[in-house]
mmCIF file of C-alpha atoms in Angstrom:
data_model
loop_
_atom_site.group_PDB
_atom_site.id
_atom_site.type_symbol
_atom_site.label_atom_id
_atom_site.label_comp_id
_atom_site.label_asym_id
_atom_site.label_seq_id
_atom_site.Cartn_x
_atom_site.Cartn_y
_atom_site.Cartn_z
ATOM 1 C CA UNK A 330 9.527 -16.064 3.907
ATOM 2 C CA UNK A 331 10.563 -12.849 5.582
ATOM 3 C CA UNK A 332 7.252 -11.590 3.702
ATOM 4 C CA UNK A 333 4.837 -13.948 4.856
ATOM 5 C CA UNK A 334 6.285 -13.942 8.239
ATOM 6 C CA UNK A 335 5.573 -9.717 8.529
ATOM 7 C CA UNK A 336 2.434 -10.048 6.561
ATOM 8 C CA UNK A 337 0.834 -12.463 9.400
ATOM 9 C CA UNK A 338 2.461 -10.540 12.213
ATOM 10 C CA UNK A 339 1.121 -7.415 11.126
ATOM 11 C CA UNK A 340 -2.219 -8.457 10.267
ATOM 12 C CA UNK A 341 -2.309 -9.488 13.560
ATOM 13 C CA UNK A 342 -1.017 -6.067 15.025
ATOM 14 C CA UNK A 343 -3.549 -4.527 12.726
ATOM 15 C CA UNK A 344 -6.564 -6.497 13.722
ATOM 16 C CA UNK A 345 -5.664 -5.503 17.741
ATOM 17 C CA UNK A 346 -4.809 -1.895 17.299
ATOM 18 C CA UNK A 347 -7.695 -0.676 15.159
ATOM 19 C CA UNK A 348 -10.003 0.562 17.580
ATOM 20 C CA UNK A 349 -6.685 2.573 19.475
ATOM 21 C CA UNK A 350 -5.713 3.269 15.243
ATOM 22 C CA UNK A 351 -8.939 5.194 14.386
ATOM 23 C CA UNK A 352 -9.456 7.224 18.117
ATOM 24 C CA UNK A 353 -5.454 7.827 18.950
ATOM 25 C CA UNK A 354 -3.540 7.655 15.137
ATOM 26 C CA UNK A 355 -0.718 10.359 15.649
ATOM 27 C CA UNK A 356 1.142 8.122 17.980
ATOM 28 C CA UNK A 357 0.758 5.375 15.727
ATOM 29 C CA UNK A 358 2.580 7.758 13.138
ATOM 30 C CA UNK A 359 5.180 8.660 15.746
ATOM 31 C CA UNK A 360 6.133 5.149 16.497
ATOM 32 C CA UNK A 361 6.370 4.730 11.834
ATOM 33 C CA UNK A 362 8.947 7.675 11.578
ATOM 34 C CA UNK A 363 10.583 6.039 14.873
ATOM 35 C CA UNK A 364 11.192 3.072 13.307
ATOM 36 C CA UNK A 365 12.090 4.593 9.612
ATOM 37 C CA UNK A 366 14.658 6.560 12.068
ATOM 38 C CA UNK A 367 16.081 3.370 13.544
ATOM 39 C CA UNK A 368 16.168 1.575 9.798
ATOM 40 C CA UNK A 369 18.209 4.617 9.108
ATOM 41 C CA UNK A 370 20.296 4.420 12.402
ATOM 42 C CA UNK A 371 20.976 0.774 11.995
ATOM 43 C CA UNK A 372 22.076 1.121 8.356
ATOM 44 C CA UNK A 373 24.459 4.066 9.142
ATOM 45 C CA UNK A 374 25.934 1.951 12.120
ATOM 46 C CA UNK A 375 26.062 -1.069 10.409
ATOM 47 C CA UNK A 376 24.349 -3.373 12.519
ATOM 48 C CA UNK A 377 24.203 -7.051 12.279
ATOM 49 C CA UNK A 378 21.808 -9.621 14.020
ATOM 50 C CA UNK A 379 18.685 -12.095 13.529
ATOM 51 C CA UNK A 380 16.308 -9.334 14.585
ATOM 52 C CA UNK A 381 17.986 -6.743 12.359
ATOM 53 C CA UNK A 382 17.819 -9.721 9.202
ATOM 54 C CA UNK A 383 14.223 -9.560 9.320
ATOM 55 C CA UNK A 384 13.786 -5.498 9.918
ATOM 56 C CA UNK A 385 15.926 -4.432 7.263
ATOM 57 C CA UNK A 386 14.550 -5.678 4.481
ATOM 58 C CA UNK A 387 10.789 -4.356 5.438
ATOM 59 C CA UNK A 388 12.078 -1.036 4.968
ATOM 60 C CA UNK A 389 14.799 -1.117 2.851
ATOM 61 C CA UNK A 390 12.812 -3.261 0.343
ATOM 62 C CA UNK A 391 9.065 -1.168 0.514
ATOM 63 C CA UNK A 392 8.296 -4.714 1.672
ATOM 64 C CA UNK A 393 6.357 -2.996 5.173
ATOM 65 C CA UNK A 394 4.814 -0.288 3.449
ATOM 66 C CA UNK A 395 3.007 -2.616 0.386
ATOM 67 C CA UNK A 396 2.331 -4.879 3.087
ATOM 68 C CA UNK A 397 -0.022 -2.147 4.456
ATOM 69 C CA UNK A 398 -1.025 -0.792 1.070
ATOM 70 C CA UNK A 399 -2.221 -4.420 0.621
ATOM 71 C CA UNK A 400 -4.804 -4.044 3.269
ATOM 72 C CA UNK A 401 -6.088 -0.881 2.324
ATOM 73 C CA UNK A 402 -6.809 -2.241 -1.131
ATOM 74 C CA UNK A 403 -7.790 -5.410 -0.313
ATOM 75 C CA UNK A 404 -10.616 -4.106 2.340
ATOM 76 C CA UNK A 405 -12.258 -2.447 -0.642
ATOM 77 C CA UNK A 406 -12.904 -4.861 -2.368
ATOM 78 C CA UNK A 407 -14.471 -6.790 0.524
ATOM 79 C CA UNK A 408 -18.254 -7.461 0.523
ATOM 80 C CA UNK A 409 -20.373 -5.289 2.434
ATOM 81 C CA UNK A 410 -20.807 -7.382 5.463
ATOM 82 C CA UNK A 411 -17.664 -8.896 5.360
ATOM 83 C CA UNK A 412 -16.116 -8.924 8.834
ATOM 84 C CA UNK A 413 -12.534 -7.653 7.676
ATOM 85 C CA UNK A 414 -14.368 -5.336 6.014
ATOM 86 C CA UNK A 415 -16.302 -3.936 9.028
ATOM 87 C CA UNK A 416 -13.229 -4.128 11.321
ATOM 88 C CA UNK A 417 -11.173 -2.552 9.003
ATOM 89 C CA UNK A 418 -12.308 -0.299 6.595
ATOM 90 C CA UNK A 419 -12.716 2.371 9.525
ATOM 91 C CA UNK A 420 -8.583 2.449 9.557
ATOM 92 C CA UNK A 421 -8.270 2.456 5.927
ATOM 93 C CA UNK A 422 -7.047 6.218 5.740
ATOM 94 C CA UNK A 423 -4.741 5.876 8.718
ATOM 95 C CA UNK A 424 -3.132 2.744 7.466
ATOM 96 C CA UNK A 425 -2.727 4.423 4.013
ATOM 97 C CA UNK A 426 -0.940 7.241 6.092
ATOM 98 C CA UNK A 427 1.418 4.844 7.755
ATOM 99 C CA UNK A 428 2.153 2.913 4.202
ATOM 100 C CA UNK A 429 3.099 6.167 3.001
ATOM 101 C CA UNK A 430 5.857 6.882 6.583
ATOM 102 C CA UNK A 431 7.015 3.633 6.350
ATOM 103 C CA UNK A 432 7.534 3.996 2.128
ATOM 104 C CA UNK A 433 9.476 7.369 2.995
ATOM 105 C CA UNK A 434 12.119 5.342 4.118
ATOM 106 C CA UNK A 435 12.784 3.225 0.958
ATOM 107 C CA UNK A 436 12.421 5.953 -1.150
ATOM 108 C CA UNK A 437 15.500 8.146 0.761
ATOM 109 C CA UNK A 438 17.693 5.564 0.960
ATOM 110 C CA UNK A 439 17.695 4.264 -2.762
ATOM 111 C CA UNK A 440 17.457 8.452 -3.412
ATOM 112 C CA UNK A 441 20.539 8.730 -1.793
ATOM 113 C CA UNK A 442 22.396 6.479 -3.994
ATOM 114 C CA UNK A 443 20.589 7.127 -7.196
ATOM 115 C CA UNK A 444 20.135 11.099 -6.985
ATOM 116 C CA UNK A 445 23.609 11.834 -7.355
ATOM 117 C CA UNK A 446 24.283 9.649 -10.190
ATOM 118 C CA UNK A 447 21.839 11.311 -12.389
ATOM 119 C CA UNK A 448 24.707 12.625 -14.721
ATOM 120 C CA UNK A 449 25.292 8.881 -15.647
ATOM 121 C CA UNK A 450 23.257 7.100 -18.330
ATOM 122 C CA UNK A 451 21.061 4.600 -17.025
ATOM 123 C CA UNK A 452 19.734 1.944 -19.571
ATOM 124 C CA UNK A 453 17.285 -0.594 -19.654
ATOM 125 C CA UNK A 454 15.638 -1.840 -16.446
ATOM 126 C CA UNK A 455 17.116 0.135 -14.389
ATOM 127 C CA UNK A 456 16.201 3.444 -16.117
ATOM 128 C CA UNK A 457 12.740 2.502 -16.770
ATOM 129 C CA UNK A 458 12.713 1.061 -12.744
ATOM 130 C CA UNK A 459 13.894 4.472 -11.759
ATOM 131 C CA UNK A 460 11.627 6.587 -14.143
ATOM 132 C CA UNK A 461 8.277 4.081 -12.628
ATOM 133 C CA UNK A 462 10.014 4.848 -8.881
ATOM 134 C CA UNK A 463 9.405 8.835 -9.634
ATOM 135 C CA UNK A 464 5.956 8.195 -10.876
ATOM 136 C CA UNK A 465 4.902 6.277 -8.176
ATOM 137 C CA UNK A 466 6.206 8.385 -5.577
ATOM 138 C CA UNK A 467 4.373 11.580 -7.199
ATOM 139 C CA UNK A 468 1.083 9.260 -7.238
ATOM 140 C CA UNK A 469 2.058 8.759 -3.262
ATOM 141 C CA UNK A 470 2.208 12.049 -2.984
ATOM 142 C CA UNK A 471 -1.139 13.325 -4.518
ATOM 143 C CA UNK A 472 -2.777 10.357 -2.789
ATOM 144 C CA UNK A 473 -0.778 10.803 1.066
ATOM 145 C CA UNK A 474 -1.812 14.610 1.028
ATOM 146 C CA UNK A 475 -5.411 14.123 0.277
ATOM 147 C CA UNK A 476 -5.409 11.401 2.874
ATOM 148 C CA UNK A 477 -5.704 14.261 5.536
ATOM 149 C CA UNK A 478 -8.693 14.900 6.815
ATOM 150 C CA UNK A 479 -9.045 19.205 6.465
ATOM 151 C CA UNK A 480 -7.803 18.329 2.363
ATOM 152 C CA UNK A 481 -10.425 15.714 2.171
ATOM 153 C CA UNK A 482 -13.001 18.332 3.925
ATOM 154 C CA UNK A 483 -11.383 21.555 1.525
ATOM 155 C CA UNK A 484 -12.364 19.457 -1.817
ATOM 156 C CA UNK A 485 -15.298 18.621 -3.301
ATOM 157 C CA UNK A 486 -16.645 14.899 -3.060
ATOM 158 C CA UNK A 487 -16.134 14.114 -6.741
ATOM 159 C CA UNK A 488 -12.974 15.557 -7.471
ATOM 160 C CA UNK A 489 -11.612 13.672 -4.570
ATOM 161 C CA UNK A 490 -13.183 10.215 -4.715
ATOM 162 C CA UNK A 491 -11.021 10.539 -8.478
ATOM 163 C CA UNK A 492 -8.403 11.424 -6.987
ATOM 164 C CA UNK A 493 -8.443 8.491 -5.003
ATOM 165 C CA UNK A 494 -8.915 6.561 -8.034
ATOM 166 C CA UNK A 495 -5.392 7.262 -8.520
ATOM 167 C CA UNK A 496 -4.579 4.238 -5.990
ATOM 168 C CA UNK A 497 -5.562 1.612 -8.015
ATOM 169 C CA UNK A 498 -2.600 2.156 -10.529
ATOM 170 C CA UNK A 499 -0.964 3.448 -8.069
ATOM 171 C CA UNK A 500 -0.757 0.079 -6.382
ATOM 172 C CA UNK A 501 -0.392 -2.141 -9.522
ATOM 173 C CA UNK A 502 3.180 0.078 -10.471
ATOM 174 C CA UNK A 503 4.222 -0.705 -7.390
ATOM 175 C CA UNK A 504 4.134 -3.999 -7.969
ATOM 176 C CA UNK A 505 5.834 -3.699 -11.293
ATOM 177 C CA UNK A 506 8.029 -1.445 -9.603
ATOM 178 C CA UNK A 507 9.388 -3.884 -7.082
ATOM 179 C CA UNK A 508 9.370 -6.893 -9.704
ATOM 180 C CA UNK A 509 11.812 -5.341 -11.744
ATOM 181 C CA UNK A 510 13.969 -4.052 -8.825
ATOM 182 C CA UNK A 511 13.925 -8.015 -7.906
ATOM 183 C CA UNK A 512 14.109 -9.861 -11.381
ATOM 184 C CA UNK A 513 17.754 -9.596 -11.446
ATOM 185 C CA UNK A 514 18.187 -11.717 -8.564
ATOM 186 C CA UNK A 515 15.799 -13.586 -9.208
ATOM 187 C CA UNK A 516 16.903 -14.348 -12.397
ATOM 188 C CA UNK A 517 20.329 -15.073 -10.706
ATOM 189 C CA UNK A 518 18.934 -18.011 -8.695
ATOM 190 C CA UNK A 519 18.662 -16.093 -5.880
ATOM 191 C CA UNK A 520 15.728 -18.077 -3.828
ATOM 192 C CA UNK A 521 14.484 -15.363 -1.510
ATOM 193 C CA UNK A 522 14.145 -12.757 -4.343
ATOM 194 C CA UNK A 523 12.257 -15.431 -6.433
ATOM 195 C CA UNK A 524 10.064 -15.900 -3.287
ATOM 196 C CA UNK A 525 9.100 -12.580 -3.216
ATOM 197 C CA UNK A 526 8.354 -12.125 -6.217
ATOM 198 C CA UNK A 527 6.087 -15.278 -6.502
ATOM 199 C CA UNK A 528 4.388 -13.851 -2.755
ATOM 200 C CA UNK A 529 4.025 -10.170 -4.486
ATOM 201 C CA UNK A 530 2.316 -11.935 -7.545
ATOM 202 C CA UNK A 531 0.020 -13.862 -5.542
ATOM 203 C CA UNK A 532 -1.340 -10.916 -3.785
ATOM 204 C CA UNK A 533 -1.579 -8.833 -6.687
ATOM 205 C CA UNK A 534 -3.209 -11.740 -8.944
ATOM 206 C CA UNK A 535 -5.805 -12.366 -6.019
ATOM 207 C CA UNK A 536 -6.561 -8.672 -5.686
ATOM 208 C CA UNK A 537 -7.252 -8.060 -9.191
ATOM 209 C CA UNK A 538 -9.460 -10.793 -9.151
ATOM 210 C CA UNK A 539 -11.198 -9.931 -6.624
ATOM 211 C CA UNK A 540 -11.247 -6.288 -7.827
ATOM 212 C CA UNK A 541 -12.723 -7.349 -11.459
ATOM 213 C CA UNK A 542 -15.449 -9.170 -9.312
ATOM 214 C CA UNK A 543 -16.550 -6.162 -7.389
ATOM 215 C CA UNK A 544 -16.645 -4.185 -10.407
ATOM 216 C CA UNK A 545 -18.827 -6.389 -12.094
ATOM 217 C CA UNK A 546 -20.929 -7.018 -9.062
ATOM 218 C CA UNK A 547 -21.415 -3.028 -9.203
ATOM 219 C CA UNK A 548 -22.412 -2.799 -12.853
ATOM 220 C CA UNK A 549 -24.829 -5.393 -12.603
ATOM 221 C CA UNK A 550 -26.403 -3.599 -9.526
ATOM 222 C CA UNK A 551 -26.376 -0.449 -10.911
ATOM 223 C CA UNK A 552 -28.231 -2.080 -14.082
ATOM 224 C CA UNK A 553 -30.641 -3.536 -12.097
ATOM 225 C CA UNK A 554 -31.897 -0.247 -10.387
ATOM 226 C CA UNK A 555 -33.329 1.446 -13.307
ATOM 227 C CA UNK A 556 -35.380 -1.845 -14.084
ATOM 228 C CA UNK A 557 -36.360 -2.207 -10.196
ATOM 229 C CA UNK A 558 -37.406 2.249 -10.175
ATOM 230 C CA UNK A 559 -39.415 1.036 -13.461
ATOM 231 C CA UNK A 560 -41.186 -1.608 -11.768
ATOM 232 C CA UNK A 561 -42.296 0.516 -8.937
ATOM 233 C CA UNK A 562 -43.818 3.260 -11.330
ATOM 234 C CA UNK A 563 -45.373 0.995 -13.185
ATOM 235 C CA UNK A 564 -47.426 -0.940 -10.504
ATOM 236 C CA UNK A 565 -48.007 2.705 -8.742
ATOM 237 C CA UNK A 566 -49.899 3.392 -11.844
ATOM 238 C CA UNK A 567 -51.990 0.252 -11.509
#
């Protein structure tokens, strides 16, 4: 519930701030490490509270930052004309920036507690968890840094609309990622962790749907050129 309460709010807060997003993003970024610095604060001071019950888990959980890698994925697969699509796909990089701030924060705390237990064997889900957490984050990474604008500008167009590519998998292992980091609640009977990962299903299911339909939509235009180009040569002959 947590989920689908953020996921609404934020929309919302996305929707309103893209026009101040795309002219003014670096305090937008500011106010992302802000907050990862209060998660951090308020974990370290171990505070308590109905406000704090609903923050926590955003960060802690990656919950914020796949919220936001959510929209970024799911505006490209948008038609054309779509109105989300229009408002939105102008704020794709930036939001992709602040998925990444906000992601930061998950991945340093379960670092911290993981990093120096390396020397111990890990085993089954939790070893192939934390082996899919390191890939991921590399895939972040690649992706984050050729987010910024004088990379993007440095590389040639092909080499990085593949690199880009990259967030397509990128996206689904995250999924997968935080599954298995939630299956053993779940599994458990714990009902929030089952809701979650019924709400992160969903999202995913819909957007590979909707993904498989673009893609098809695309190879069906791009077959239909060649036989439109023929047409034209062949009346200009006429």
């Amino acid at each position: 519930m947590r989920f689908v309460v953020a996921l609404i709010l934020s929309f919302v807060l996305i929707w309103l701030c893209a026009k101040p997003l795309k002219k003014y993003p670096v305090p937008f970024y500011v106010g992302a490490v802000a907050l990862v610095a209060l998660y951090f604060w308020g974990v370290s001071a171990n505070v308590r509270g109905e406000a704090w019950s609903y923050f926590q888990p955003l960060m802690q959980r990656c919950a914020l930052a796949f919220l936001l890698f959510s929209v970024v994925m799911f505006v490209g697969v948008l038609g054309e004309k779509n109105p989300l699509r229009v408002h939105l796909m102008p704020i794709r990089r930036q939001l992709s920036i602040l998925a990444c701030i906000f992601a930061c924060g998950h991945i340093v705390f379960y670092a911290a507690s993981y990093i120096p237990r390396l020397t111990s064997a890990f085993s089954g889900n939790l070893a192939f968890s934390l082996g899919l957490a390191a890939l991921i984050t590399a895939l972040m990474a690649v992706l984050w840094v050729t987010s910024a604008q004088r990379v993007k500008h440095a590389m040639k167009a092909t080499s990085w609309k593949r690199i880009q590519r990259l967030a397509y998998p990128f996206y689904v292992l995250t999924y997968v990622h935080l599954a298995l980091l939630l299956m053993p609640s779940a599994l458990a009977g714990n009902s929030v962790a089952m809701l979650s990962i019924a709400v992160y299903s969903a999202v995913v299911g819909v957007y590979v749907v909707l993904r498989a339909a673009k893609a098809l939509r695309d190879r069906a235009a791009e077959a239909a050129a060649p036989a439109a180009d023929l047409g034209l040569e062949t009346a200009a002959t006429v």
